[in-house]
Amino acid sequence: MLQKLFGFDATQHDVRTEIYAGITTFLTMAYILAVNPGIFSALEPQGMPTSAVFTATVLSSVIGSLMMAFYAKKPLGLAPGMGINAFFVFTVCLGMGYSWQFALTAVFIEGLLFILLSFFKVRELIADSIPAVMKSAIGGGIGLFIAFIGLQNCGIIVAHENTQVTLANFDKPSILLVLIGLVICGLTFVRNIRGGLLWGILLTAFIGIPMGVTRFDELFSAPPSLAPVFLQFEWHDVLSWDMLIVVMTFLCVDLFDTIGTVIAVSLKAGLVDKKGRVDGVGRMLMADAVATAAGACLGTSTTTTYVESAAGVAVGGRTGLTAFVVAVCFALALFLSPLFLSIPPAATGPALVIVGVMMCANTTSVAWDDYSEAVPAFVTMLLIPLSYSISDGFMLGLIMYVLMKAGKGIKGFRQISPTVWVLFVVFVLRYVQKCL
């Protein structure tokens, strides 16, 4: 039954490990339960209740993760994406002046387009055509990115008016707990402890109780009503130029965020063939597409595959059973949100740093002495965290890849596939459009 449902092979996989992996992935991405409604709170005066957004966030995560579990049978968790939710709220609604119903309609249309692109294997073609060096660079860039997110979430890295970011003062109990957590999570891997990240997170959270960082106020709470945001679409501006721009922006960001995440996590999990092609990429991308459309119906921004899934993969998750456990945890969060949200960022942040270390392992395959590959790889790795965007880092890195290979001469030209040339033109046009 586990084989049919989740692609679980008892000779290769372990149920306990998959459960550990699912809980670990959930804990590292559970911050979205607080952060997503917090971002949407800016739209509450316009009639989009934050409480309803919380329920939509949970349910879209459950549906997406179940799709990944049963259809794709891969160990990846899904939830409303960071970055794209801010674009939804602050650019489309507050910046361009459109209603949140207009924005939800754009997300729904984007999801339908994604389903079509996935059905006709356009997304799969793009994923398979990405050069091996770029796949390794995306993994390394995402490793740096996820570690950066972890350090920001737990307060080690803070904003600075002159240098943009800086190191926090070590005068708070939460910062001390982060340092303790880094040591604990690191040692669980040094000692090769099964489920190390999960135990590291839980032990760090437990230590935080006497320090006043971890607080348990209550255990249960009833889920808020979804009615105010469910199926709230607005169709009268659907053929407008602004709708086209918004849909294409959602589409572009989600497409390359997802492809980058799927490639990086699959490489870490060993879910690739000898040619570097991701096993089952078409089903993974279809699961992501369906989740996006479903999330829009429920009342939240684009649902996407989470890079924090790498935490579960690091623990040993390899099948859809991991994603199923993620979905179950999100479902429980509807009623146990106070308990899940009591685990502080100071406990999950160190785990993300360790995951970042492991994600960078594939960069050893980059030919650093061949600058036609080293330069685009480095640009990709650098810009993913600094631009706070997997898609921008990937797109600018691929542009650099084509320019470096073309500049090498005939031999370099032959290394550029037709699909990569098409992507190069599309990416260049995108940034030209942003300059106009």
XYZ file of C-alpha atoms in Angstrom:
436
model
C 0.000 0.000 0.000
C 2.802 2.435 0.863
C 4.425 1.634 -2.479
C 1.230 2.448 -4.387
C 0.393 5.554 -2.378
C 3.780 7.180 -1.860
C 6.393 5.337 -3.921
C 7.762 3.862 -0.679
C 10.090 0.864 -1.063
C 10.591 -1.072 2.175
C 13.993 -2.301 0.958
C 15.272 1.280 0.529
C 13.173 3.464 2.796
C 12.235 3.604 6.474
C 8.844 4.711 7.802
C 10.268 6.330 10.930
C 12.795 8.278 8.888
C 10.071 9.524 6.530
C 7.989 10.656 9.530
C 10.997 12.428 11.045
C 11.612 14.098 7.693
C 8.004 15.264 7.329
C 7.872 16.779 10.814
C 11.245 18.450 10.275
C 10.133 19.972 6.974
C 6.926 21.208 8.567
C 8.712 22.797 11.512
C 11.135 24.644 9.224
C 8.327 26.019 7.049
C 5.678 26.475 9.774
C 6.635 30.144 10.046
C 4.400 30.712 7.012
C 1.397 30.171 9.317
C 2.264 33.409 11.091
C 4.070 35.322 8.349
C 1.545 34.959 5.504
C -1.465 36.261 7.488
C 0.833 38.989 8.849
C 1.636 40.213 5.343
C -2.026 40.078 4.307
C -3.019 42.047 7.410
C -2.293 45.190 5.365
C -5.426 44.338 3.345
C -7.703 43.802 6.352
C -9.161 47.340 6.071
C -10.182 46.393 2.495
C -12.205 43.452 3.786
C -9.696 40.582 3.649
C -9.709 39.181 7.204
C -6.342 37.966 8.447
C -8.033 35.084 10.276
C -9.530 33.801 7.017
C -6.145 34.089 5.324
C -4.697 31.876 8.065
C -7.212 29.138 7.256
C -6.577 29.563 3.513
C -2.833 29.311 4.136
C -3.234 26.042 6.040
C -5.649 24.438 3.579
C -3.652 25.388 0.486
C -0.557 23.904 2.145
C -2.474 20.692 2.906
C -3.771 20.359 -0.661
C -0.394 21.107 -2.235
C 1.496 18.710 0.012
C -1.090 15.959 -0.545
C -0.738 16.414 -4.305
C 3.015 16.059 -3.933
C 2.549 12.975 -1.737
C 0.007 10.998 -3.753
C 0.523 12.247 -7.316
C 4.230 13.083 -7.519
C 5.275 10.766 -4.633
C 8.166 13.065 -3.691
C 9.318 14.453 -0.282
C 8.482 18.111 -0.891
C 6.199 20.403 1.096
C 4.135 23.208 -0.428
C 2.681 26.424 0.996
C 1.995 30.023 -0.110
C 5.318 31.414 -1.297
C 7.298 34.161 0.372
C 8.105 37.155 -1.816
C 5.235 36.546 -4.182
C 2.801 37.180 -1.307
C 4.414 40.575 -0.753
C 4.071 41.340 -4.481
C 0.370 40.409 -4.183
C -0.248 42.747 -1.252
C 2.122 45.681 -1.646
C 2.477 45.943 -5.439
C -0.795 44.745 -6.976
C -3.202 45.847 -4.235
C -1.597 48.767 -2.390
C 0.730 49.955 -5.184
C -1.362 49.514 -8.355
C -4.596 50.115 -6.465
C -6.395 46.925 -7.451
C -8.641 44.963 -5.137
C -7.500 41.755 -3.493
C -10.212 39.996 -5.489
C -8.455 41.158 -8.691
C -5.157 39.777 -7.405
C -6.719 36.425 -6.478
C -8.154 36.209 -9.985
C -4.676 36.780 -11.412
C -3.270 33.980 -9.226
C -6.061 31.637 -10.362
C -5.393 32.388 -14.038
C -1.676 31.864 -13.438
C -2.438 28.485 -11.872
C -4.509 27.432 -14.900
C -1.697 28.493 -17.244
C 0.733 26.497 -15.113
C -1.465 23.416 -15.424
C -1.471 23.791 -19.225
C 2.320 24.303 -19.331
C 2.789 21.253 -17.121
C 0.345 19.126 -19.134
C 2.172 19.889 -22.373
C 5.508 19.295 -20.581
C 6.837 22.789 -21.276
C 8.019 23.165 -17.666
C 9.555 19.694 -17.771
C 11.417 20.598 -20.985
C 12.821 23.729 -19.337
C 13.905 21.841 -16.217
C 15.647 19.091 -18.230
C 17.431 21.589 -20.509
C 19.177 23.527 -17.730
C 22.956 22.870 -17.941
C 24.464 20.682 -15.209
C 26.685 23.495 -13.933
C 23.642 25.735 -13.486
C 21.807 23.008 -11.552
C 24.743 22.740 -9.150
C 24.919 26.530 -8.841
C 21.181 26.783 -8.136
C 21.615 24.247 -5.327
C 24.493 26.232 -3.844
C 22.650 29.536 -4.217
C 19.568 28.133 -2.537
C 21.796 26.789 0.241
C 23.110 30.290 0.897
C 19.582 31.685 0.542
C 17.977 29.288 3.005
C 20.765 29.896 5.542
C 20.279 33.657 5.090
C 16.522 33.275 5.654
C 17.207 31.261 8.794
C 19.616 33.854 10.183
C 17.154 36.649 9.440
C 14.170 34.851 10.943
C 16.010 34.137 14.184
C 17.382 37.686 14.476
C 21.120 37.074 14.016
C 21.150 39.153 10.810
C 19.268 42.457 11.076
C 18.670 45.510 8.891
C 21.134 48.413 8.886
C 20.565 51.828 7.321
C 24.083 52.076 5.876
C 25.166 48.534 5.082
C 21.649 47.077 4.469
C 22.357 44.150 6.830
C 24.532 43.623 9.871
C 25.129 41.253 12.777
C 22.800 41.662 15.752
C 24.042 42.471 19.234
C 24.434 39.361 21.356
C 22.566 40.865 24.295
C 19.227 39.073 23.946
C 18.247 35.621 25.231
C 16.899 34.726 21.782
C 20.301 35.363 20.166
C 22.011 33.215 22.777
C 19.472 30.464 22.073
C 20.272 30.670 18.343
C 23.968 30.095 19.065
C 23.099 27.141 21.289
C 20.821 25.790 18.567
C 23.566 26.059 15.940
C 25.877 23.949 18.081
C 23.150 21.402 18.835
C 21.996 21.050 15.210
C 25.583 20.869 13.990
C 26.520 18.181 16.500
C 23.512 16.025 15.592
C 25.017 15.738 12.114
C 28.586 15.393 13.311
C 27.394 12.503 15.484
C 25.186 11.162 12.662
C 22.059 11.085 14.836
C 18.952 9.908 12.995
C 16.401 12.710 12.683
C 19.071 15.115 13.895
C 17.461 18.320 12.637
C 14.116 17.512 14.210
C 15.684 16.671 17.567
C 17.866 19.761 17.300
C 14.826 21.985 16.765
C 12.841 20.421 19.601
C 15.750 20.433 22.071
C 16.553 24.068 21.254
C 12.891 25.027 21.742
C 12.858 23.180 25.089
C 16.004 25.009 26.267
C 14.270 28.244 25.311
C 11.517 27.734 27.910
C 13.515 28.750 31.032
C 15.168 31.486 28.934
C 11.762 33.029 28.259
C 12.098 32.618 24.476
C 9.748 29.649 24.048
C 6.266 30.289 25.432
C 3.270 27.945 25.605
C 0.096 29.951 26.195
C -2.618 27.555 25.029
C -2.949 24.324 23.089
C -6.156 24.344 21.030
C -8.046 26.943 18.992
C -10.953 26.621 16.582
C -10.093 27.329 12.910
C -11.389 30.689 11.630
C -14.022 30.746 8.879
C -12.820 30.659 5.251
C -16.029 32.195 3.885
C -14.849 35.841 3.506
C -12.084 34.897 1.015
C -13.357 31.666 -0.582
C -13.889 31.928 -4.382
C -13.730 35.724 -4.233
C -12.818 36.410 -7.878
C -13.264 39.595 -9.895
C -13.665 39.093 -13.637
C -14.533 42.519 -15.105
C -10.840 43.541 -15.572
C -9.685 40.119 -16.721
C -8.791 41.321 -20.260
C -6.943 44.447 -19.144
C -3.251 45.135 -19.793
C -2.596 45.315 -16.051
C -4.097 41.861 -15.561
C -1.743 40.505 -18.236
C 1.282 42.095 -16.546
C 0.293 40.819 -13.092
C -0.427 37.286 -14.354
C 2.870 37.101 -16.256
C 4.788 38.357 -13.207
C 3.179 35.719 -10.993
C 3.854 33.130 -13.700
C 7.517 34.031 -14.205
C 8.413 34.143 -10.516
C 6.558 30.943 -9.651
C 7.895 29.042 -12.693
C 11.565 29.571 -12.004
C 11.275 29.540 -8.207
C 9.672 26.108 -8.440
C 12.060 24.737 -11.054
C 15.052 25.962 -9.053
C 13.736 24.477 -5.812
C 12.781 21.128 -7.375
C 16.188 20.773 -9.036
C 18.172 21.712 -5.925
C 16.249 19.509 -3.486
C 16.145 16.588 -5.944
C 19.912 16.756 -6.390
C 20.353 16.642 -2.626
C 17.984 13.672 -2.376
C 19.675 11.810 -5.229
C 16.455 11.876 -7.276
C 18.272 12.471 -10.583
C 19.495 10.181 -13.360
C 22.998 9.929 -14.805
C 22.315 12.881 -17.131
C 21.251 15.095 -14.237
C 17.552 14.992 -15.136
C 15.153 15.106 -12.200
C 13.135 11.938 -11.718
C 9.403 12.646 -11.942
C 9.832 16.385 -12.488
C 6.651 16.589 -14.583
C 4.464 15.291 -11.766
C 6.150 17.563 -9.216
C 5.507 20.619 -11.365
C 1.903 19.579 -12.025
C 1.325 19.197 -8.270
C 2.674 22.730 -7.804
C 0.408 24.070 -10.567
C -2.759 22.492 -9.158
C -1.866 23.774 -5.682
C -1.570 27.326 -7.028
C -5.027 27.232 -8.619
C -6.531 25.641 -5.498
C -4.861 28.219 -3.244
C -6.401 31.060 -5.253
C -9.852 29.483 -4.831
C -9.262 29.231 -1.084
C -8.126 32.853 -0.823
C -4.331 33.127 -0.737
C -1.416 33.978 -3.000
C 0.618 31.579 -5.141
C 1.259 28.199 -3.508
C 4.681 26.859 -4.337
C 7.199 24.138 -3.502
C 9.213 25.135 -0.428
C 12.981 25.202 -0.390
C 12.754 24.267 3.305
C 11.882 20.780 2.037
C 15.647 20.347 1.924
C 15.535 20.039 5.723
C 13.408 16.909 5.463
C 15.573 15.522 2.684
C 18.607 16.079 4.906
C 16.964 13.963 7.600
C 16.386 11.167 5.064
C 13.002 11.847 3.443
C 12.838 10.321 -0.038
C 9.190 9.495 -0.802
C 5.707 10.946 -0.824
C 5.237 9.732 2.740
C 7.341 12.703 3.866
C 5.035 15.123 2.034
C 2.004 13.333 3.503
C 3.335 13.907 7.021
C 3.836 17.588 6.152
C 0.185 17.762 5.054
C -0.994 16.069 8.259
C 1.005 18.525 10.379
C -0.536 21.476 8.536
C -4.015 19.967 9.020
C -3.364 19.614 12.758
C -2.188 23.230 12.795
C -5.781 24.283 12.085
C -6.618 23.218 15.643
C -3.197 23.243 17.310
C -1.832 26.481 15.905
C -0.841 27.858 19.357
C 1.320 24.771 19.954
C 3.018 24.773 16.540
C 3.538 28.524 16.523
C 5.099 28.407 19.996
C 8.310 26.954 18.512
C 10.359 30.151 18.111
C 12.431 31.178 15.059
C 15.463 30.875 17.348
C 14.891 27.082 17.238
C 14.189 26.657 13.504
C 16.756 29.190 12.236
C 19.835 27.130 13.205
C 18.382 24.106 11.412
C 18.086 26.116 8.197
C 21.730 27.149 8.470
C 22.792 23.494 8.670
C 20.561 22.697 5.695
C 22.284 25.499 3.797
C 25.631 23.865 4.472
C 24.423 20.582 2.998
C 22.828 22.249 -0.040
C 26.202 23.701 -0.992
C 27.766 20.240 -1.305
C 26.930 19.972 -5.025
C 29.019 23.042 -5.879
C 32.108 20.798 -5.825
C 31.030 19.584 -9.284
C 31.445 23.086 -10.765
C 34.595 23.350 -12.894
C 35.939 26.416 -11.093
C 39.009 26.524 -13.346
C 36.763 26.908 -16.435
C 35.573 30.515 -16.241
C 32.867 29.982 -18.858
C 31.183 27.864 -16.170
C 32.599 29.374 -12.982
C 31.408 32.922 -13.716
C 27.709 32.064 -14.354
C 27.743 29.618 -11.443
C 29.128 32.249 -9.076
C 26.684 34.907 -10.332
C 23.784 32.521 -9.709
C 24.981 31.598 -6.223
C 25.616 35.232 -5.326
C 22.392 36.746 -6.632
C 19.897 34.207 -5.289
C 20.434 35.317 -1.664
C 21.331 38.944 -2.389
C 18.300 39.553 -4.637
C 16.156 37.481 -2.253
C 14.841 35.692 -5.324
C 15.587 32.224 -6.677
C 14.059 33.180 -10.028
C 16.136 36.359 -10.511
C 19.349 34.610 -9.492
C 18.623 31.760 -11.889
C 17.618 33.989 -14.809
C 20.595 36.351 -14.544
C 22.926 33.393 -14.063
C 21.611 31.725 -17.210
C 22.022 34.950 -19.179
C 25.630 35.049 -18.025
C 26.039 31.353 -18.944
C 25.021 31.982 -22.555
C 27.226 35.080 -22.862
C 30.252 33.310 -21.400
C 29.817 30.196 -23.553
C 29.166 32.239 -26.708
C 32.233 34.365 -25.965
C 34.320 31.204 -25.808
C 33.872 30.554 -29.533
C 32.489 27.711 -31.656
C 33.149 25.087 -29.001
C 31.186 27.133 -26.457
C 28.317 27.761 -28.905
C 27.851 24.021 -29.308
C 27.296 23.641 -25.568
C 24.222 25.904 -25.661
C 21.018 23.974 -26.376
C 18.128 25.474 -28.427
C 15.932 25.578 -25.303
C 18.587 27.547 -23.406
C 18.777 30.034 -26.307
C 15.003 30.528 -26.099
C 15.224 31.054 -22.326
C 18.077 33.521 -22.862
C 15.967 35.662 -25.208
C 12.944 35.537 -22.871
C 15.029 36.486 -19.836
C 16.771 39.359 -21.626
C 13.419 40.727 -22.801
C 12.110 40.515 -19.240
C 14.888 42.707 -17.878
C 14.672 45.082 -20.830
C 10.983 45.503 -20.038
C 11.848 46.289 -16.410
C 14.157 49.066 -17.607
C 11.428 50.747 -19.686
